[in-house]
mmCIF file of C-alpha atoms in Angstrom:
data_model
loop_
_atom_site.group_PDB
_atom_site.id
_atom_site.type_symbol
_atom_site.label_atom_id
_atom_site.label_comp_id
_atom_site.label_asym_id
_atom_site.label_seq_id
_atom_site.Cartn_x
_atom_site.Cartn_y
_atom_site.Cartn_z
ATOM 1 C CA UNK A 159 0.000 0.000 0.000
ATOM 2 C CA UNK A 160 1.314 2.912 -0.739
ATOM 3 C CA UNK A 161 0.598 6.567 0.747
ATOM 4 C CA UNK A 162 0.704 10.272 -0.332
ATOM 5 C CA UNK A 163 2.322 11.389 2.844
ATOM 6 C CA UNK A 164 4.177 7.611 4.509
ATOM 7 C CA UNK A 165 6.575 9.870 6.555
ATOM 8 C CA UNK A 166 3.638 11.766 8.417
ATOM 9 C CA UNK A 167 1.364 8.482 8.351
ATOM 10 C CA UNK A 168 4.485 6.694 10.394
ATOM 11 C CA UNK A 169 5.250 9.565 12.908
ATOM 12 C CA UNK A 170 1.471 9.765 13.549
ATOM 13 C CA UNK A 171 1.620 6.281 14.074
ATOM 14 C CA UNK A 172 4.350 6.306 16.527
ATOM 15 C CA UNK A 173 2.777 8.786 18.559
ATOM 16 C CA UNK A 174 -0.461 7.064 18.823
ATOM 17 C CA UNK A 175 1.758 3.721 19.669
ATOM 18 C CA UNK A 176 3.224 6.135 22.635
ATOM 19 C CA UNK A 177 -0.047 7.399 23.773
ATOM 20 C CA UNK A 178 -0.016 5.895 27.383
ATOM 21 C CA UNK A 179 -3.225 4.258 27.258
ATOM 22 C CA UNK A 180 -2.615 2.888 24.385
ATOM 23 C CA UNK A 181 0.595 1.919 25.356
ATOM 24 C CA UNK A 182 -0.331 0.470 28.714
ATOM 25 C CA UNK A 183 -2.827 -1.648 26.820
ATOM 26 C CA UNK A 184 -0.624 -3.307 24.502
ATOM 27 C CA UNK A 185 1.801 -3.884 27.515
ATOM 28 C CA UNK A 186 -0.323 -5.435 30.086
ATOM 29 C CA UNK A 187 -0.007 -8.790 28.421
ATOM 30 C CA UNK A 188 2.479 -11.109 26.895
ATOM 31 C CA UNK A 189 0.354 -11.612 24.195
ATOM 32 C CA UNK A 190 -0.655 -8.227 23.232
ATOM 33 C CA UNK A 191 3.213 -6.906 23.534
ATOM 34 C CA UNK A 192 4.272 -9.841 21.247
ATOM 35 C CA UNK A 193 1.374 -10.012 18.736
ATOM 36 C CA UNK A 194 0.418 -6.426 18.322
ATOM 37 C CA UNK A 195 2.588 -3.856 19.388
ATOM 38 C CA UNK A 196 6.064 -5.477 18.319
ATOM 39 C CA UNK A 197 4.487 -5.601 14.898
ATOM 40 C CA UNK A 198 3.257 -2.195 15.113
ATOM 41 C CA UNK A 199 6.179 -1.076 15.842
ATOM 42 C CA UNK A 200 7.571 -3.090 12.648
ATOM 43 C CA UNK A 201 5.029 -1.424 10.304
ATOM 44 C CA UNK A 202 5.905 2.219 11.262
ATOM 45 C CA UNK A 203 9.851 1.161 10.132
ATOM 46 C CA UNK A 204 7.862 -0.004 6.632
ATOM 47 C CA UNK A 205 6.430 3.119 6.221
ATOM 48 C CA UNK A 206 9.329 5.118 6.607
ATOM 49 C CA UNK A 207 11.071 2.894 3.477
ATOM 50 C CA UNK A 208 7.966 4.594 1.334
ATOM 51 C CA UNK A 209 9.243 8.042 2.869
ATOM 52 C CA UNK A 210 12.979 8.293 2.101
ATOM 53 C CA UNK A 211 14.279 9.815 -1.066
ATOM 54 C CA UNK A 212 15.502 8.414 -4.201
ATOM 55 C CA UNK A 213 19.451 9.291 -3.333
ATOM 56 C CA UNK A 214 18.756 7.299 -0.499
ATOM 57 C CA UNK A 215 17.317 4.551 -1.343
ATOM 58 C CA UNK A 216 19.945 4.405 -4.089
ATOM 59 C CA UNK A 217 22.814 4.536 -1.392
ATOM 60 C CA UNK A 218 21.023 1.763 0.832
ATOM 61 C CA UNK A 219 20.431 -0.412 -2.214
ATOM 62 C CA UNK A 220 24.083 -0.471 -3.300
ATOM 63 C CA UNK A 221 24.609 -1.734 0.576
ATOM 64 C CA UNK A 222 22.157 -4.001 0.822
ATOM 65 C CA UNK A 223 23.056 -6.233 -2.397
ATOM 66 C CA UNK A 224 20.023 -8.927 -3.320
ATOM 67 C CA UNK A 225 18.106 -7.739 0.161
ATOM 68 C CA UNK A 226 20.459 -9.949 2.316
ATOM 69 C CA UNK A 227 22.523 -7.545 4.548
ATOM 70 C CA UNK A 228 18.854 -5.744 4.980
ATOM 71 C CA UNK A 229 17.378 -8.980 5.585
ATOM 72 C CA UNK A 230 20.327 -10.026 8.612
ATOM 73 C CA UNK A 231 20.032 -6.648 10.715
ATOM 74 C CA UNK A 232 16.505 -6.731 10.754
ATOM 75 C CA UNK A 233 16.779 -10.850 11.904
ATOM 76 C CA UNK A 234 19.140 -10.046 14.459
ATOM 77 C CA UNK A 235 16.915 -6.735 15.563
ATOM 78 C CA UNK A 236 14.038 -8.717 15.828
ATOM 79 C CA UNK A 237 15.502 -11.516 17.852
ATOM 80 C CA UNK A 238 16.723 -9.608 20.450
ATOM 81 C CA UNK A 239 12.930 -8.122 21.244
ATOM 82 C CA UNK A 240 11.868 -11.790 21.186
ATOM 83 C CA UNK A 241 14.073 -12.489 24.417
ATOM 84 C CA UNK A 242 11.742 -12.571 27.332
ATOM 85 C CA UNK A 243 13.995 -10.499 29.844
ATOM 86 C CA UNK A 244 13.819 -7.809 27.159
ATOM 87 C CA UNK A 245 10.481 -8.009 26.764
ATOM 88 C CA UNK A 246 10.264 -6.984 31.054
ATOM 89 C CA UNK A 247 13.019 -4.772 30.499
ATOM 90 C CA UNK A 248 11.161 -2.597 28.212
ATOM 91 C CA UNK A 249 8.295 -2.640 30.526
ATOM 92 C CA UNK A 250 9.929 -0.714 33.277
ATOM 93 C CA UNK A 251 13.439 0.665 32.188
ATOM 94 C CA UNK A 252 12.793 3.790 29.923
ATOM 95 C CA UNK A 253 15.754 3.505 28.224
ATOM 96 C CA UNK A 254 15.306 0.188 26.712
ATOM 97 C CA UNK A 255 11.411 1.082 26.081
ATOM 98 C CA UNK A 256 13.106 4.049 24.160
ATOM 99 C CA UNK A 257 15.597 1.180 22.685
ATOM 100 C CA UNK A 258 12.092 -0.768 21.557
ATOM 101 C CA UNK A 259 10.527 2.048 19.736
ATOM 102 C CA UNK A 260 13.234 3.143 17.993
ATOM 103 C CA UNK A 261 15.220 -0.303 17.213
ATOM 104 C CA UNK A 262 12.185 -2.285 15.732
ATOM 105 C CA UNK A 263 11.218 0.437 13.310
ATOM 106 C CA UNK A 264 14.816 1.604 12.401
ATOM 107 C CA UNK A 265 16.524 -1.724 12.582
ATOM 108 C CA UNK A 266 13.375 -4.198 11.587
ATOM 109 C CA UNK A 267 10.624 -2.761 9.781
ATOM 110 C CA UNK A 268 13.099 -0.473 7.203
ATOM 111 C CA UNK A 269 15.315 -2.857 6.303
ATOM 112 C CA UNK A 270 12.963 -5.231 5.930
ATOM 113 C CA UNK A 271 10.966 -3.063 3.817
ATOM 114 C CA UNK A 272 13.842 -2.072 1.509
ATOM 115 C CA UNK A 273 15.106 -5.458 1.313
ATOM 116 C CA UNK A 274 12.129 -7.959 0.741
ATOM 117 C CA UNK A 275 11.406 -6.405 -3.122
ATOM 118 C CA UNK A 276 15.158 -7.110 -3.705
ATOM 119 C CA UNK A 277 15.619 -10.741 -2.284
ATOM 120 C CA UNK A 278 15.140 -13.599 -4.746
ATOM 121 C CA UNK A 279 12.710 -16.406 -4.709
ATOM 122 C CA UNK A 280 14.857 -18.257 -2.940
ATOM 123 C CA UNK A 281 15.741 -16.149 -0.191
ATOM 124 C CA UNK A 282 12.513 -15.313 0.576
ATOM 125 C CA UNK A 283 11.077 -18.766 0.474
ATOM 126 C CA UNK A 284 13.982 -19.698 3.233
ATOM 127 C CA UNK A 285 12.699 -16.248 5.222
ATOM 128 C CA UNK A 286 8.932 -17.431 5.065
ATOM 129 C CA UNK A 287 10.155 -21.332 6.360
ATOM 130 C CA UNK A 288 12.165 -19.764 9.063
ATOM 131 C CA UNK A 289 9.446 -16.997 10.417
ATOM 132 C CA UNK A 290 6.823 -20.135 10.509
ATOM 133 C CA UNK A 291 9.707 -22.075 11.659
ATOM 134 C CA UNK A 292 10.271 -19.242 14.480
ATOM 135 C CA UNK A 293 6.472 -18.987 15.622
ATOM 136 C CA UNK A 294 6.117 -23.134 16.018
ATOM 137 C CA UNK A 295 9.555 -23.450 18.205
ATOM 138 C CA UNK A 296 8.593 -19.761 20.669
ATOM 139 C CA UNK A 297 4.932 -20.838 20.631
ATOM 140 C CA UNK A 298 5.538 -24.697 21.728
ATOM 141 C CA UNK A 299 8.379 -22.894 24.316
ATOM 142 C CA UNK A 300 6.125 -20.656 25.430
ATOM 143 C CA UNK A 301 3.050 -23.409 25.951
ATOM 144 C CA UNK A 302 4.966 -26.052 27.605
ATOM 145 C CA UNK A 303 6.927 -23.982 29.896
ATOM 146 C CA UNK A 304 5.593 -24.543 33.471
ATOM 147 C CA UNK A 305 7.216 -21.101 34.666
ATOM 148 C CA UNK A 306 7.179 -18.093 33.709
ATOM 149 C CA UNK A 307 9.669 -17.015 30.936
ATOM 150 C CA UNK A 308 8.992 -13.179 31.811
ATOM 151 C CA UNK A 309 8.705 -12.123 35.129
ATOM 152 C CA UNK A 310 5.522 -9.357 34.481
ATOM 153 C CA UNK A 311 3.372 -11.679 33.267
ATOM 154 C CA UNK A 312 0.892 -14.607 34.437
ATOM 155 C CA UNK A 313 1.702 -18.105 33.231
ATOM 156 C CA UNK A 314 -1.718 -18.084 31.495
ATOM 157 C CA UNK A 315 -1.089 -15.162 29.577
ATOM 158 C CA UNK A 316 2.232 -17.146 28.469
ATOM 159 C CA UNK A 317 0.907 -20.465 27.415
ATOM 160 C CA UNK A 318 -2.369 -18.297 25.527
ATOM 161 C CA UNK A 319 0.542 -16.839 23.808
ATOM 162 C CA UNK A 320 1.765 -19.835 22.710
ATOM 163 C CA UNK A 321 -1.686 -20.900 21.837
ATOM 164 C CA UNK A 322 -1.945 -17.929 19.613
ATOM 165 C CA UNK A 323 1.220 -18.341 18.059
ATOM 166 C CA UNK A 324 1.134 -22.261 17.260
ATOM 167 C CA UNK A 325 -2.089 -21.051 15.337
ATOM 168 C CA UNK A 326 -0.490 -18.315 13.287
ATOM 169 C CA UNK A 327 2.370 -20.821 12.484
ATOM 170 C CA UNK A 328 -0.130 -23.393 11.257
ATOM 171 C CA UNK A 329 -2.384 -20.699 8.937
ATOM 172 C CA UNK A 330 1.086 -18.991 7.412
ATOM 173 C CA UNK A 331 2.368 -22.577 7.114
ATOM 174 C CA UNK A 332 -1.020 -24.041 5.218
ATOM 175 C CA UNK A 333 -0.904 -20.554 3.118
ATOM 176 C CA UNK A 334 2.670 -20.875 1.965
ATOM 177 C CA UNK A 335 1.738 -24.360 1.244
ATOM 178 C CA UNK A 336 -1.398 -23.521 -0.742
ATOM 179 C CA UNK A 337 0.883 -21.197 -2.679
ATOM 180 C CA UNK A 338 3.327 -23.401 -3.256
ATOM 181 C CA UNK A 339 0.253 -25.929 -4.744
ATOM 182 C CA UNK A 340 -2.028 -23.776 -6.070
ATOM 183 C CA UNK A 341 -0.054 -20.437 -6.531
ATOM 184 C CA UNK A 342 1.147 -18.590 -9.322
ATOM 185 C CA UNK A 343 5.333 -17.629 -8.912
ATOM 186 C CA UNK A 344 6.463 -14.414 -10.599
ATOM 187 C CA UNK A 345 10.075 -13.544 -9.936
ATOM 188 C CA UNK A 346 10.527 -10.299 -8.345
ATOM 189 C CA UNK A 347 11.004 -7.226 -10.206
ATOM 190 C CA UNK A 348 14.551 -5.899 -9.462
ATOM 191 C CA UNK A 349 13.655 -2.434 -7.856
ATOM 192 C CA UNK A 350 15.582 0.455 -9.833
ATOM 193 C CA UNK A 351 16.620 3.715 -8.257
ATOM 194 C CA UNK A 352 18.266 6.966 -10.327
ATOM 195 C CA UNK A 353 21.901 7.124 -9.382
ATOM 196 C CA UNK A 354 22.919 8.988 -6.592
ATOM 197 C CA UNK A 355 23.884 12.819 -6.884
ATOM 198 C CA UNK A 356 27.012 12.356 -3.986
#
């Protein structure tokens, strides 16, 4: 989707994500910090990619060669917030809450943005297996786990969590699958950008 003004529509964004109720909503549970407001978060980086300038984008994209180096910060971004202590941490220390808000837009949801158009087929069939891959192994952790993985939340919330995300990992797994079946593959158009002016 793309917007007349992305750069206004993702600060807007981010400020609603900071609003404290909203904010102490999507924090009072495991679940809703893991399935809604991490991803949030992730979207706002997305819209930025829509927002930067061609130079830019040019510069990045001579960095970020077939999508890959865009493709490894944003893994290793994202797995950090996946760590339960982190998840607590960014509860009630406002520097790494400040870390969360800026890291998983900056460091996830732009790079991923820039670099998913880029990767091949390959590359992004080995991304898809790996995210389902990722939801199956932190959602069966999460469910069988008689204690509690993050200190500021209830064991139920945890193993609904897991619930939830064995679910998701079954309907992404039975769509990629359908795809694979059923699908039509194009190959991805190599994104073009005007050469830089520095």
């Amino acid at each position: 989707m793309h917007l007349r003004h992305p750069g206004r529509f993702a600060a807007l964004a981010l400020l609603v994500l900071l609003a404290p109720p909203l904010r102490h909503a999507l924090e009072s549970s495991m679940t809703a910090q893991m399935l809604l407001q991490l991803p949030l978060l992730i979207g706002v980086g997305s819209l930025l990619a829509q927002a930067l300038p061609a130079p830019g984008l040019a510069r990045i994209a001579r960095w970020n060669h077939l999508g890959i180096s865009g493709l490894v910060l944003a893994s290793v971004a994202s797995a950090f917030w996946m760590l339960p202590r982190t998840l607590d941490a960014s509860v009630i220390e406002p520097l790494v809450a400040a870390a969360k808000y800026l890291s998983l837009p900056l460091l996830v949801g732009l790079p991923f943005a820039l670099s998913w158009p880029r990767m091949s087929f390959i590359v992004r069939g080995v991304f898809l297996l790996e995210f389902i891959a990722t939801f199956f192994r932190l959602g069966w952790l999460y469910l069988i786990s008689p204690e509690r993985l993050c200190n500021l939340y209830l064991l139920g919330d945890q193993q609904r969590l897991g619930r939830y995300m064995l679910v998701i990992g079954s309907v992404l797994f039975l769509g990629v699958a359908g795809k694979l079946v059923w699908g039509r593959f194009e190959l991805p158009a190599r994104p073009t950008f005007p050469p830089s002016e520095g």
